[in-house]
PDB file of C-alpha atoms and ligand atoms in Angstrom:
ATOM      1  CA  UNK A 143       0.048  -0.099   0.042  1.00 94.00           C
ATOM      2  CA  UNK A 144       1.207   3.549  -0.826  1.00 98.00           C
ATOM      3  CA  UNK A 145       2.014   5.575   2.106  1.00 98.00           C
ATOM      4  CA  UNK A 146       3.163   9.232   2.465  1.00 98.00           C
ATOM      5  CA  UNK A 147       6.908  10.293   3.102  1.00 98.00           C
ATOM      6  CA  UNK A 148       8.037  13.820   3.142  1.00 98.00           C
ATOM      7  CA  UNK A 149      11.630  14.458   1.875  1.00 98.00           C
ATOM      8  CA  UNK A 150      13.237  17.823   2.810  1.00 98.00           C
ATOM      9  CA  UNK A 151      16.907  19.055   1.531  1.00 98.00           C
ATOM     10  CA  UNK A 152      18.370  20.752   4.098  1.00 98.00           C
ATOM     11  CA  UNK A 153      21.088  22.706   1.443  1.00 97.00           C
ATOM     12  CA  UNK A 154      17.821  24.193   0.189  1.00 98.00           C
ATOM     13  CA  UNK A 155      16.455  25.794   2.944  1.00 98.00           C
ATOM     14  CA  UNK A 156      17.038  29.325   3.306  1.00 97.00           C
ATOM     15  CA  UNK A 157      14.699  30.317   6.383  1.00 98.00           C
ATOM     16  CA  UNK A 158      12.372  32.093   4.463  1.00 98.00           C
ATOM     17  CA  UNK A 159       9.490  30.618   6.914  1.00 97.00           C
ATOM     18  CA  UNK A 160       7.101  30.044   4.569  1.00 98.00           C
ATOM     19  CA  UNK A 161       6.166  26.669   5.017  1.00 98.00           C
ATOM     20  CA  UNK A 162       5.335  28.012   8.380  1.00 98.00           C
ATOM     21  CA  UNK A 163       3.193  30.723   7.674  1.00 97.00           C
ATOM     22  CA  UNK A 164       1.621  28.452   5.212  1.00 98.00           C
ATOM     23  CA  UNK A 165       0.744  26.065   7.850  1.00 98.00           C
ATOM     24  CA  UNK A 166      -0.349  28.293  10.332  1.00 98.00           C
ATOM     25  CA  UNK A 167      -2.413  29.812   8.032  1.00 98.00           C
ATOM     26  CA  UNK A 168      -4.251  26.607   6.943  1.00 98.00           C
ATOM     27  CA  UNK A 169      -4.888  26.037  10.842  1.00 98.00           C
ATOM     28  CA  UNK A 170      -4.965  29.255  12.953  1.00 98.00           C
ATOM     29  CA  UNK A 171      -8.956  30.100  12.755  1.00 97.00           C
ATOM     30  CA  UNK A 172      -9.503  26.708  11.143  1.00 97.00           C
ATOM     31  CA  UNK A 173     -10.557  23.392  12.565  1.00 96.00           C
ATOM     32  CA  UNK A 174     -10.591  20.221  10.524  1.00 97.00           C
ATOM     33  CA  UNK A 175     -13.240  17.599  12.313  1.00 95.00           C
ATOM     34  CA  UNK A 176     -11.009  14.113  12.963  1.00 95.00           C
ATOM     35  CA  UNK A 177      -7.542  15.937  12.113  1.00 98.00           C
ATOM     36  CA  UNK A 178      -6.958  18.873  13.948  1.00 98.00           C
ATOM     37  CA  UNK A 179      -8.738  21.779  16.165  1.00 98.00           C
ATOM     38  CA  UNK A 180      -7.764  25.598  15.406  1.00 98.00           C
ATOM     39  CA  UNK A 181      -3.918  26.660  16.164  1.00 98.00           C
ATOM     40  CA  UNK A 182      -3.672  29.132  18.469  1.00 98.00           C
ATOM     41  CA  UNK A 183      -2.229  32.747  17.011  1.00 95.00           C
ATOM     42  CA  UNK A 184       0.936  32.507  19.228  1.00 95.00           C
ATOM     43  CA  UNK A 185       3.168  30.301  20.631  1.00 96.00           C
ATOM     44  CA  UNK A 186       3.101  27.089  18.166  1.00 97.00           C
ATOM     45  CA  UNK A 187       5.171  26.169  15.561  1.00 97.00           C
ATOM     46  CA  UNK A 188       4.291  23.019  14.081  1.00 98.00           C
ATOM     47  CA  UNK A 189       6.540  23.540  11.079  1.00 98.00           C
ATOM     48  CA  UNK A 190       9.822  24.913  13.399  1.00 98.00           C
ATOM     49  CA  UNK A 191      13.438  26.356  11.504  1.00 98.00           C
ATOM     50  CA  UNK A 192      16.357  25.447  13.593  1.00 98.00           C
ATOM     51  CA  UNK A 193      19.339  27.341  12.419  1.00 98.00           C
ATOM     52  CA  UNK A 194      22.988  25.953  12.587  1.00 97.00           C
ATOM     53  CA  UNK A 195      26.270  27.827  12.345  1.00 97.00           C
ATOM     54  CA  UNK A 196      29.444  26.241  11.652  1.00 97.00           C
ATOM     55  CA  UNK A 197      32.828  27.459  11.822  1.00 94.00           C
ATOM     56  CA  UNK A 198      33.904  31.193  12.831  1.00 94.00           C
ATOM     57  CA  UNK A 199      34.222  34.229  10.591  1.00 92.00           C
ATOM     58  CA  UNK A 200      35.000  34.696   7.747  1.00 92.00           C
ATOM     59  CA  UNK A 201      34.186  31.083   6.789  1.00 93.00           C
ATOM     60  CA  UNK A 202      31.182  30.805   8.165  1.00 94.00           C
ATOM     61  CA  UNK A 203      28.425  28.087   7.050  1.00 92.00           C
ATOM     62  CA  UNK A 204      24.440  28.393   7.914  1.00 96.00           C
ATOM     63  CA  UNK A 205      22.016  25.623   7.751  1.00 97.00           C
ATOM     64  CA  UNK A 206      18.449  25.781   8.529  1.00 98.00           C
ATOM     65  CA  UNK A 207      16.664  22.809   9.512  1.00 98.00           C
ATOM     66  CA  UNK A 208      12.658  22.530   9.221  1.00 98.00           C
ATOM     67  CA  UNK A 209      11.220  20.279  11.750  1.00 98.00           C
ATOM     68  CA  UNK A 210       7.624  18.982  12.318  1.00 98.00           C
ATOM     69  CA  UNK A 211       6.083  16.020  13.325  1.00 98.00           C
ATOM     70  CA  UNK A 212       8.073  13.147  11.801  1.00 98.00           C
ATOM     71  CA  UNK A 213       4.630  10.923  11.230  1.00 98.00           C
ATOM     72  CA  UNK A 214       6.709   7.759  13.064  1.00 98.00           C
ATOM     73  CA  UNK A 215       6.109   4.330  12.232  1.00 98.00           C
ATOM     74  CA  UNK A 216       6.775   3.317  16.044  1.00 98.00           C
ATOM     75  CA  UNK A 217       5.535   6.407  17.355  1.00 98.00           C
ATOM     76  CA  UNK A 218       6.127   6.792  20.958  1.00 98.00           C
ATOM     77  CA  UNK A 219       3.292   9.463  21.360  1.00 98.00           C
ATOM     78  CA  UNK A 220       0.882   6.281  20.182  1.00 98.00           C
ATOM     79  CA  UNK A 221       2.216   4.200  22.788  1.00 98.00           C
ATOM     80  CA  UNK A 222       1.843   7.100  25.424  1.00 98.00           C
ATOM     81  CA  UNK A 223      -1.850   7.792  24.514  1.00 98.00           C
ATOM     82  CA  UNK A 224      -5.025   7.029  25.866  1.00 98.00           C
ATOM     83  CA  UNK A 225      -8.266   5.921  24.538  1.00 97.00           C
ATOM     84  CA  UNK A 226      -6.698   5.616  21.175  1.00 97.00           C
ATOM     85  CA  UNK A 227      -5.989   9.416  21.020  1.00 98.00           C
ATOM     86  CA  UNK A 228      -3.169   9.031  18.804  1.00 98.00           C
ATOM     87  CA  UNK A 229      -3.440   6.834  15.984  1.00 98.00           C
ATOM     88  CA  UNK A 230      -1.539   6.143  12.365  1.00 98.00           C
ATOM     89  CA  UNK A 231      -3.638   5.767   9.028  1.00 98.00           C
ATOM     90  CA  UNK A 232      -3.049   3.056   6.760  1.00 98.00           C
ATOM     91  CA  UNK A 233      -1.246   5.949   4.615  1.00 98.00           C
ATOM     92  CA  UNK A 234       1.231   6.728   7.403  1.00 98.00           C
ATOM     93  CA  UNK A 235      -0.142   9.876   8.601  1.00 98.00           C
ATOM     94  CA  UNK A 236      -0.070  10.194  12.325  1.00 98.00           C
ATOM     95  CA  UNK A 237      -3.283  11.673  13.606  1.00 98.00           C
ATOM     96  CA  UNK A 238      -3.705  13.519  17.272  1.00 98.00           C
ATOM     97  CA  UNK A 239      -7.499  13.182  17.619  1.00 98.00           C
ATOM     98  CA  UNK A 240      -8.506  16.827  18.862  1.00 97.00           C
ATOM     99  CA  UNK A 241     -11.028  15.472  20.856  1.00 97.00           C
ATOM    100  CA  UNK A 242      -9.745  12.088  22.332  1.00 98.00           C
ATOM    101  CA  UNK A 243      -6.194  13.520  23.380  1.00 98.00           C
ATOM    102  CA  UNK A 244      -7.981  16.224  25.578  1.00 98.00           C
ATOM    103  CA  UNK A 245      -5.831  16.583  28.894  1.00 98.00           C
ATOM    104  CA  UNK A 246      -3.158  14.269  27.984  1.00 98.00           C
ATOM    105  CA  UNK A 247      -0.186  15.963  28.149  1.00 98.00           C
ATOM    106  CA  UNK A 248       1.999  12.614  28.256  1.00 98.00           C
ATOM    107  CA  UNK A 249       1.761  12.699  24.375  1.00 98.00           C
ATOM    108  CA  UNK A 250       3.662  15.911  24.368  1.00 98.00           C
ATOM    109  CA  UNK A 251       5.789  14.655  26.896  1.00 98.00           C
ATOM    110  CA  UNK A 252       6.686  11.176  24.418  1.00 98.00           C
ATOM    111  CA  UNK A 253       7.533  13.090  21.524  1.00 98.00           C
ATOM    112  CA  UNK A 254      11.469  12.583  21.321  1.00 98.00           C
ATOM    113  CA  UNK A 255      11.395  15.353  18.626  1.00 98.00           C
ATOM    114  CA  UNK A 256       9.686  18.086  20.888  1.00 98.00           C
ATOM    115  CA  UNK A 257       7.557  18.500  17.761  1.00 98.00           C
ATOM    116  CA  UNK A 258       4.226  18.533  20.179  1.00 98.00           C
ATOM    117  CA  UNK A 259       2.454  21.618  21.244  1.00 98.00           C
ATOM    118  CA  UNK A 260       0.353  22.248  24.185  1.00 98.00           C
ATOM    119  CA  UNK A 261      -2.597  24.240  23.229  1.00 98.00           C
ATOM    120  CA  UNK A 262      -3.733  25.977  26.715  1.00 97.00           C
ATOM    121  CA  UNK A 263      -6.811  27.188  25.620  1.00 97.00           C
ATOM    122  CA  UNK A 264      -8.154  23.575  24.473  1.00 98.00           C
ATOM    123  CA  UNK A 265      -6.348  21.504  26.776  1.00 98.00           C
ATOM    124  CA  UNK A 266      -5.020  19.514  23.841  1.00 98.00           C
ATOM    125  CA  UNK A 267      -1.800  18.266  22.211  1.00 98.00           C
ATOM    126  CA  UNK A 268      -1.043  19.288  18.811  1.00 98.00           C
ATOM    127  CA  UNK A 269       1.237  18.789  15.850  1.00 98.00           C
ATOM    128  CA  UNK A 270       1.545  19.141  12.210  1.00 98.00           C
ATOM    129  CA  UNK A 271      -0.832  16.384  10.867  1.00 98.00           C
ATOM    130  CA  UNK A 272       0.777  16.563   7.150  1.00 98.00           C
ATOM    131  CA  UNK A 273      -2.333  18.508   5.752  1.00 98.00           C
ATOM    132  CA  UNK A 274      -4.223  14.917   5.933  1.00 98.00           C
ATOM    133  CA  UNK A 275      -7.517  16.829   5.386  1.00 98.00           C
ATOM    134  CA  UNK A 276      -6.140  18.431   1.905  1.00 98.00           C
ATOM    135  CA  UNK A 277      -4.731  15.203   1.113  1.00 98.00           C
ATOM    136  CA  UNK A 278      -7.684  13.652   1.359  1.00 97.00           C
ATOM    137  CA  UNK A 279      -9.312  16.371  -0.892  1.00 97.00           C
ATOM    138  CA  UNK A 280      -7.111  15.462  -3.593  1.00 97.00           C
ATOM    139  CA  UNK A 281      -3.971  17.413  -2.955  1.00 98.00           C
ATOM    140  CA  UNK A 282      -0.879  16.101  -3.865  1.00 96.00           C
ATOM    141  CA  UNK A 283       1.085  17.607  -1.424  1.00 97.00           C
ATOM    142  CA  UNK A 284       0.499  19.657   1.841  1.00 98.00           C
ATOM    143  CA  UNK A 285       0.722  23.500   1.735  1.00 97.00           C
ATOM    144  CA  UNK A 286       4.176  23.731   3.076  1.00 97.00           C
ATOM    145  CA  UNK A 287       5.593  21.915   0.116  1.00 97.00           C
ATOM    146  CA  UNK A 288       3.637  24.066  -1.980  1.00 97.00           C
ATOM    147  CA  UNK A 289       4.848  27.027  -0.420  1.00 97.00           C
ATOM    148  CA  UNK A 290       8.312  26.560  -0.754  1.00 98.00           C
ATOM    149  CA  UNK A 291      10.216  28.716  -3.324  1.00 97.00           C
ATOM    150  CA  UNK A 292      13.203  26.724  -3.199  1.00 98.00           C
ATOM    151  CA  UNK A 293      11.637  22.848  -3.742  1.00 96.00           C
ATOM    152  CA  UNK A 294      13.087  21.771  -0.513  1.00 98.00           C
ATOM    153  CA  UNK A 295      10.375  20.152   0.385  1.00 98.00           C
ATOM    154  CA  UNK A 296       8.827  17.070  -1.375  1.00 98.00           C
ATOM    155  CA  UNK A 297       6.102  15.109  -0.614  1.00 98.00           C
ATOM    156  CA  UNK A 298       5.923  11.268  -1.763  1.00 98.00           C
ATOM    157  CA  UNK A 299       3.183   8.948  -1.989  1.00 98.00           C
ATOM    158  CA  UNK A 300       4.956   5.427  -2.774  1.00 98.00           C
ATOM    159  CA  UNK A 301       5.123   1.657  -1.526  1.00 98.00           C
ATOM    160  CA  UNK A 302       7.779   1.395   1.337  1.00 98.00           C
ATOM    161  CA  UNK A 303       9.877  -0.722  -0.642  1.00 98.00           C
ATOM    162  CA  UNK A 304      10.176   2.048  -3.127  1.00 98.00           C
ATOM    163  CA  UNK A 305      10.681   5.020  -0.408  1.00 98.00           C
ATOM    164  CA  UNK A 306      13.272   2.243   0.529  1.00 98.00           C
ATOM    165  CA  UNK A 307      15.320   2.528  -2.709  1.00 98.00           C
ATOM    166  CA  UNK A 308      14.702   6.415  -2.713  1.00 98.00           C
ATOM    167  CA  UNK A 309      16.233   6.748   0.690  1.00 98.00           C
ATOM    168  CA  UNK A 310      19.545   4.502  -0.476  1.00 98.00           C
ATOM    169  CA  UNK A 311      19.986   6.414  -3.684  1.00 98.00           C
ATOM    170  CA  UNK A 312      19.763  10.033  -2.604  1.00 98.00           C
ATOM    171  CA  UNK A 313      21.611   9.116   0.731  1.00 97.00           C
ATOM    172  CA  UNK A 314      18.300  10.494   2.981  1.00 98.00           C
ATOM    173  CA  UNK A 315      18.866  10.488   6.796  1.00 98.00           C
ATOM    174  CA  UNK A 316      16.386  10.369   9.791  1.00 98.00           C
ATOM    175  CA  UNK A 317      16.454  12.890  12.360  1.00 98.00           C
ATOM    176  CA  UNK A 318      17.842  11.689  15.514  1.00 97.00           C
ATOM    177  CA  UNK A 319      18.247   7.935  14.443  1.00 97.00           C
ATOM    178  CA  UNK A 320      19.186   7.004  18.090  1.00 97.00           C
ATOM    179  CA  UNK A 321      15.131   7.915  18.813  1.00 97.00           C
ATOM    180  CA  UNK A 322      14.598   4.337  16.795  1.00 97.00           C
ATOM    181  CA  UNK A 323      11.070   5.822  16.158  1.00 98.00           C
ATOM    182  CA  UNK A 324      11.137   4.748  12.312  1.00 98.00           C
ATOM    183  CA  UNK A 325      10.099   8.252  10.932  1.00 98.00           C
ATOM    184  CA  UNK A 326       8.366   9.184   7.317  1.00 98.00           C
ATOM    185  CA  UNK A 327      10.341  12.336   6.913  1.00 98.00           C
ATOM    186  CA  UNK A 328      13.684  11.927   5.797  1.00 98.00           C
ATOM    187  CA  UNK A 329      16.680  14.585   5.603  1.00 98.00           C
ATOM    188  CA  UNK A 330      18.852  15.623   2.656  1.00 98.00           C
ATOM    189  CA  UNK A 331      22.005  17.221   3.123  1.00 98.00           C
ATOM    190  CA  UNK A 332      21.306  16.605   7.017  1.00 98.00           C
ATOM    191  CA  UNK A 333      25.326  16.588   7.359  1.00 97.00           C
ATOM    192  CA  UNK A 334      24.773  20.374   7.225  1.00 96.00           C
ATOM    193  CA  UNK A 335      23.974  19.920  10.679  1.00 95.00           C
ATOM    194  CA  UNK A 336      25.121  17.130  12.132  1.00 96.00           C
ATOM    195  CA  UNK A 337      28.380  17.080  10.963  1.00 97.00           C
ATOM    196  CA  UNK A 338      31.524  19.403  11.659  1.00 97.00           C
ATOM    197  CA  UNK A 339      33.461  21.236   8.942  1.00 97.00           C
ATOM    198  CA  UNK A 340      37.052  22.588   9.031  1.00 98.00           C
ATOM    199  CA  UNK A 341      37.502  25.142   6.938  1.00 97.00           C
ATOM    200  CA  UNK A 342      40.968  27.786   5.967  1.00 97.00           C
ATOM    201  CA  UNK A 343      42.606  30.043   4.034  1.00 97.00           C
ATOM    202  CA  UNK A 344      46.349  29.696   2.526  1.00 98.00           C
ATOM    203  CA  UNK A 345      48.539  32.300   1.414  1.00 98.00           C
ATOM    204  CA  UNK A 346      52.084  32.838   0.579  1.00 96.00           C
ATOM    205  CA  UNK A 347      54.200  35.863  -0.552  1.00 93.00           C
ATOM    206  CA  UNK A 348      54.332  36.362  -4.448  1.00 91.00           C
ATOM    207  CA  UNK A 349      56.707  39.010  -5.861  1.00 89.00           C
ATOM    208  CA  UNK A 350      56.845  40.576  -2.530  1.00 90.00           C
ATOM    209  CA  UNK A 351      52.685  40.839  -1.878  1.00 93.00           C
ATOM    210  CA  UNK A 352      51.198  38.801   0.021  1.00 94.00           C
ATOM    211  CA  UNK A 353      48.734  37.006  -2.201  1.00 96.00           C
ATOM    212  CA  UNK A 354      45.973  34.255  -1.600  1.00 96.00           C
ATOM    213  CA  UNK A 355      47.346  30.364  -2.764  1.00 97.00           C
ATOM    214  CA  UNK A 356      44.816  28.961  -5.418  1.00 97.00           C
ATOM    215  CA  UNK A 357      44.992  24.925  -5.796  1.00 97.00           C
ATOM    216  CA  UNK A 358      47.374  24.524  -2.840  1.00 98.00           C
ATOM    217  CA  UNK A 359      46.472  20.839  -1.936  1.00 98.00           C
ATOM    218  CA  UNK A 360      45.311  20.637   1.789  1.00 98.00           C
ATOM    219  CA  UNK A 361      45.600  16.674   3.285  1.00 98.00           C
ATOM    220  CA  UNK A 362      43.366  16.350   6.540  1.00 98.00           C
ATOM    221  CA  UNK A 363      44.970  13.303   8.872  1.00 98.00           C
ATOM    222  CA  UNK A 364      43.882  11.437  11.637  1.00 97.00           C
ATOM    223  CA  UNK A 365      46.563   8.954  13.214  1.00 94.00           C
ATOM    224  CA  UNK A 366      48.524   9.030  10.149  1.00 92.00           C
ATOM    225  CA  UNK A 367      45.240   8.063   7.918  1.00 97.00           C
ATOM    226  CA  UNK A 368      44.614  10.293   5.378  1.00 98.00           C
ATOM    227  CA  UNK A 369      40.845  11.310   6.063  1.00 97.00           C
ATOM    228  CA  UNK A 370      40.485  14.154   3.120  1.00 98.00           C
ATOM    229  CA  UNK A 371      42.256  15.845   0.391  1.00 98.00           C
ATOM    230  CA  UNK A 372      40.902  19.291  -1.252  1.00 98.00           C
ATOM    231  CA  UNK A 373      42.481  22.248  -3.109  1.00 98.00           C
ATOM    232  CA  UNK A 374      42.321  25.885  -2.150  1.00 98.00           C
ATOM    233  CA  UNK A 375      39.823  27.442  -4.515  1.00 98.00           C
ATOM    234  CA  UNK A 376      40.922  31.018  -6.101  1.00 97.00           C
ATOM    235  CA  UNK A 377      40.297  32.784  -2.903  1.00 97.00           C
ATOM    236  CA  UNK A 378      42.613  30.506  -1.083  1.00 98.00           C
ATOM    237  CA  UNK A 379      40.173  29.075   0.714  1.00 98.00           C
ATOM    238  CA  UNK A 380      39.463  25.309   1.694  1.00 98.00           C
ATOM    239  CA  UNK A 381      36.525  23.346   3.523  1.00 97.00           C
ATOM    240  CA  UNK A 382      36.410  19.818   4.497  1.00 98.00           C
ATOM    241  CA  UNK A 383      33.007  18.565   5.696  1.00 97.00           C
ATOM    242  CA  UNK A 384      31.129  15.298   6.932  1.00 97.00           C
ATOM    243  CA  UNK A 385      33.589  14.573  10.304  1.00 98.00           C
ATOM    244  CA  UNK A 386      32.197  13.731  13.157  1.00 97.00           C
ATOM    245  CA  UNK A 387      31.821  16.232  16.135  1.00 97.00           C
ATOM    246  CA  UNK A 388      34.267  16.025  19.370  1.00 97.00           C
ATOM    247  CA  UNK A 389      36.123  13.386  17.112  1.00 97.00           C
ATOM    248  CA  UNK A 390      39.797  14.275  18.886  1.00 97.00           C
ATOM    249  CA  UNK A 391      43.139  15.372  17.268  1.00 97.00           C
ATOM    250  CA  UNK A 392      43.970  16.078  13.714  1.00 98.00           C
ATOM    251  CA  UNK A 393      46.858  17.072  11.418  1.00 98.00           C
ATOM    252  CA  UNK A 394      46.342  19.204   8.493  1.00 98.00           C
ATOM    253  CA  UNK A 395      49.487  19.382   5.872  1.00 98.00           C
ATOM    254  CA  UNK A 396      49.345  22.418   2.891  1.00 98.00           C
ATOM    255  CA  UNK A 397      51.406  21.613   0.095  1.00 97.00           C
ATOM    256  CA  UNK A 398      52.132  24.044  -2.969  1.00 97.00           C
ATOM    257  CA  UNK A 399      54.788  24.177  -5.610  1.00 95.00           C
ATOM    258  CA  UNK A 400      57.276  27.093  -4.892  1.00 94.00           C
ATOM    259  CA  UNK A 401      56.607  26.817  -1.028  1.00 96.00           C
ATOM    260  CA  UNK A 402      57.488  25.413   1.867  1.00 97.00           C
ATOM    261  CA  UNK A 403      54.839  22.935   3.114  1.00 96.00           C
ATOM    262  CA  UNK A 404      53.465  23.702   6.343  1.00 97.00           C
ATOM    263  CA  UNK A 405      51.700  20.999   8.837  1.00 97.00           C
ATOM    264  CA  UNK A 406      49.528  22.582  12.108  1.00 96.00           C
ATOM    265  CA  UNK A 407      47.541  19.922  14.498  1.00 97.00           C
ATOM    266  CA  UNK A 408      43.896  20.819  16.113  1.00 96.00           C
ATOM    267  CA  UNK A 409      41.212  19.245  18.535  1.00 97.00           C
ATOM    268  CA  UNK A 410      37.997  18.831  16.632  1.00 97.00           C
ATOM    269  CA  UNK A 411      35.526  19.362  19.258  1.00 97.00           C
ATOM    270  CA  UNK A 412      32.800  21.351  16.862  1.00 96.00           C
ATOM    271  CA  UNK A 413      33.652  22.712  13.371  1.00 97.00           C
ATOM    272  CA  UNK A 414      36.396  24.986  13.340  1.00 97.00           C
ATOM    273  CA  UNK A 415      37.637  28.143  11.103  1.00 96.00           C
ATOM    274  CA  UNK A 416      41.388  27.592  11.239  1.00 96.00           C
ATOM    275  CA  UNK A 417      42.884  30.740  10.137  1.00 95.00           C
ATOM    276  CA  UNK A 418      44.876  31.878   7.269  1.00 96.00           C
ATOM    277  CA  UNK A 419      47.856  29.203   6.686  1.00 97.00           C
ATOM    278  CA  UNK A 420      50.934  31.202   5.804  1.00 96.00           C
ATOM    279  CA  UNK A 421      53.542  29.296   3.355  1.00 97.00           C
ATOM    280  CA  UNK A 422      57.082  30.715   3.289  1.00 94.00           C
ATOM    281  CA  UNK A 423      58.759  30.914  -0.295  1.00 92.00           C
ATOM    282  CA  UNK A 424      60.660  27.666  -1.101  1.00 83.00           C
TER     283      UNK A 424
HETATM  284 FE1  SF4 B 734       4.775  11.088  17.494  1.00 93.66          FE
HETATM  285 FE2  SF4 B 734       6.671  12.376  17.595  1.00 93.66          FE
HETATM  286 FE3  SF4 B 734       6.892  11.109  15.856  1.00 93.66          FE
HETATM  287 FE4  SF4 B 734       4.974  12.896  15.420  1.00 93.66          FE
HETATM  288  S1  SF4 B 734       7.271  12.997  15.635  1.00 93.66           S
HETATM  289  S2  SF4 B 734       4.552  10.725  15.340  1.00 93.66           S
HETATM  290  S3  SF4 B 734       4.338  13.469  17.429  1.00 93.66           S
HETATM  291  S4  SF4 B 734       6.368  10.588  18.464  1.00 93.66           S
END
């Protein structure tokens, strides 16, 4: 049976918040029986955008991560609910029943992603219901996907076997895999949020003037094993991505024709900008 999935490309999100606003427009002042009660005007962000800054100026990388109910197949919120207040539909969508969930704060507390909001006025937990009422009415994607101007959202209704194939082919990842909830929301380029980057610039003196060195070879080693190698760009800059946070000591070796090589060591706790590495003429 075909089920809904959502793919979000972190590299394409620009933090414009149109997905968040479209969702607020859909639910503030509107109730969709069996799907969702009204969203409060303030305080709820059923689609929230998290921000991550990596490195230090001038080589800073900023990424944005839209986060919403992950429509888990093994959902802790369903297990925590009483009276069948949270259910999974045959099409994969998780619905918190706005009537049955009254007073059930444990539903919000059970979610490992922190995407369930408490509606004080109605005394109910609420989360993004994948715009199920629109899909039931024939829409082929939720409003967040229609509102996104960069194509960062892609909703797919496919067999799970097809989704596994797409996931492997496109290198999609789950948010917080340690939660083991089998989410139906998948992320592309999640390393922009979860991994570290090492960046720097290489310069050297040419005819008495300090110049950016284009094409310098930068080799990153850990325990004498090469982890990554790249060349500096026209501005003398380099970036090595997808490194594990708090992964210990590294050595970076820089080489360029006509210059002495340079070696430096550093500890990688979080993303780091190594500054300008100056090579002396050889
Ligand atoms: Fe439930 Fe949270 Fe998973 Fe949504 S993300 S299905 S609210 S556990």
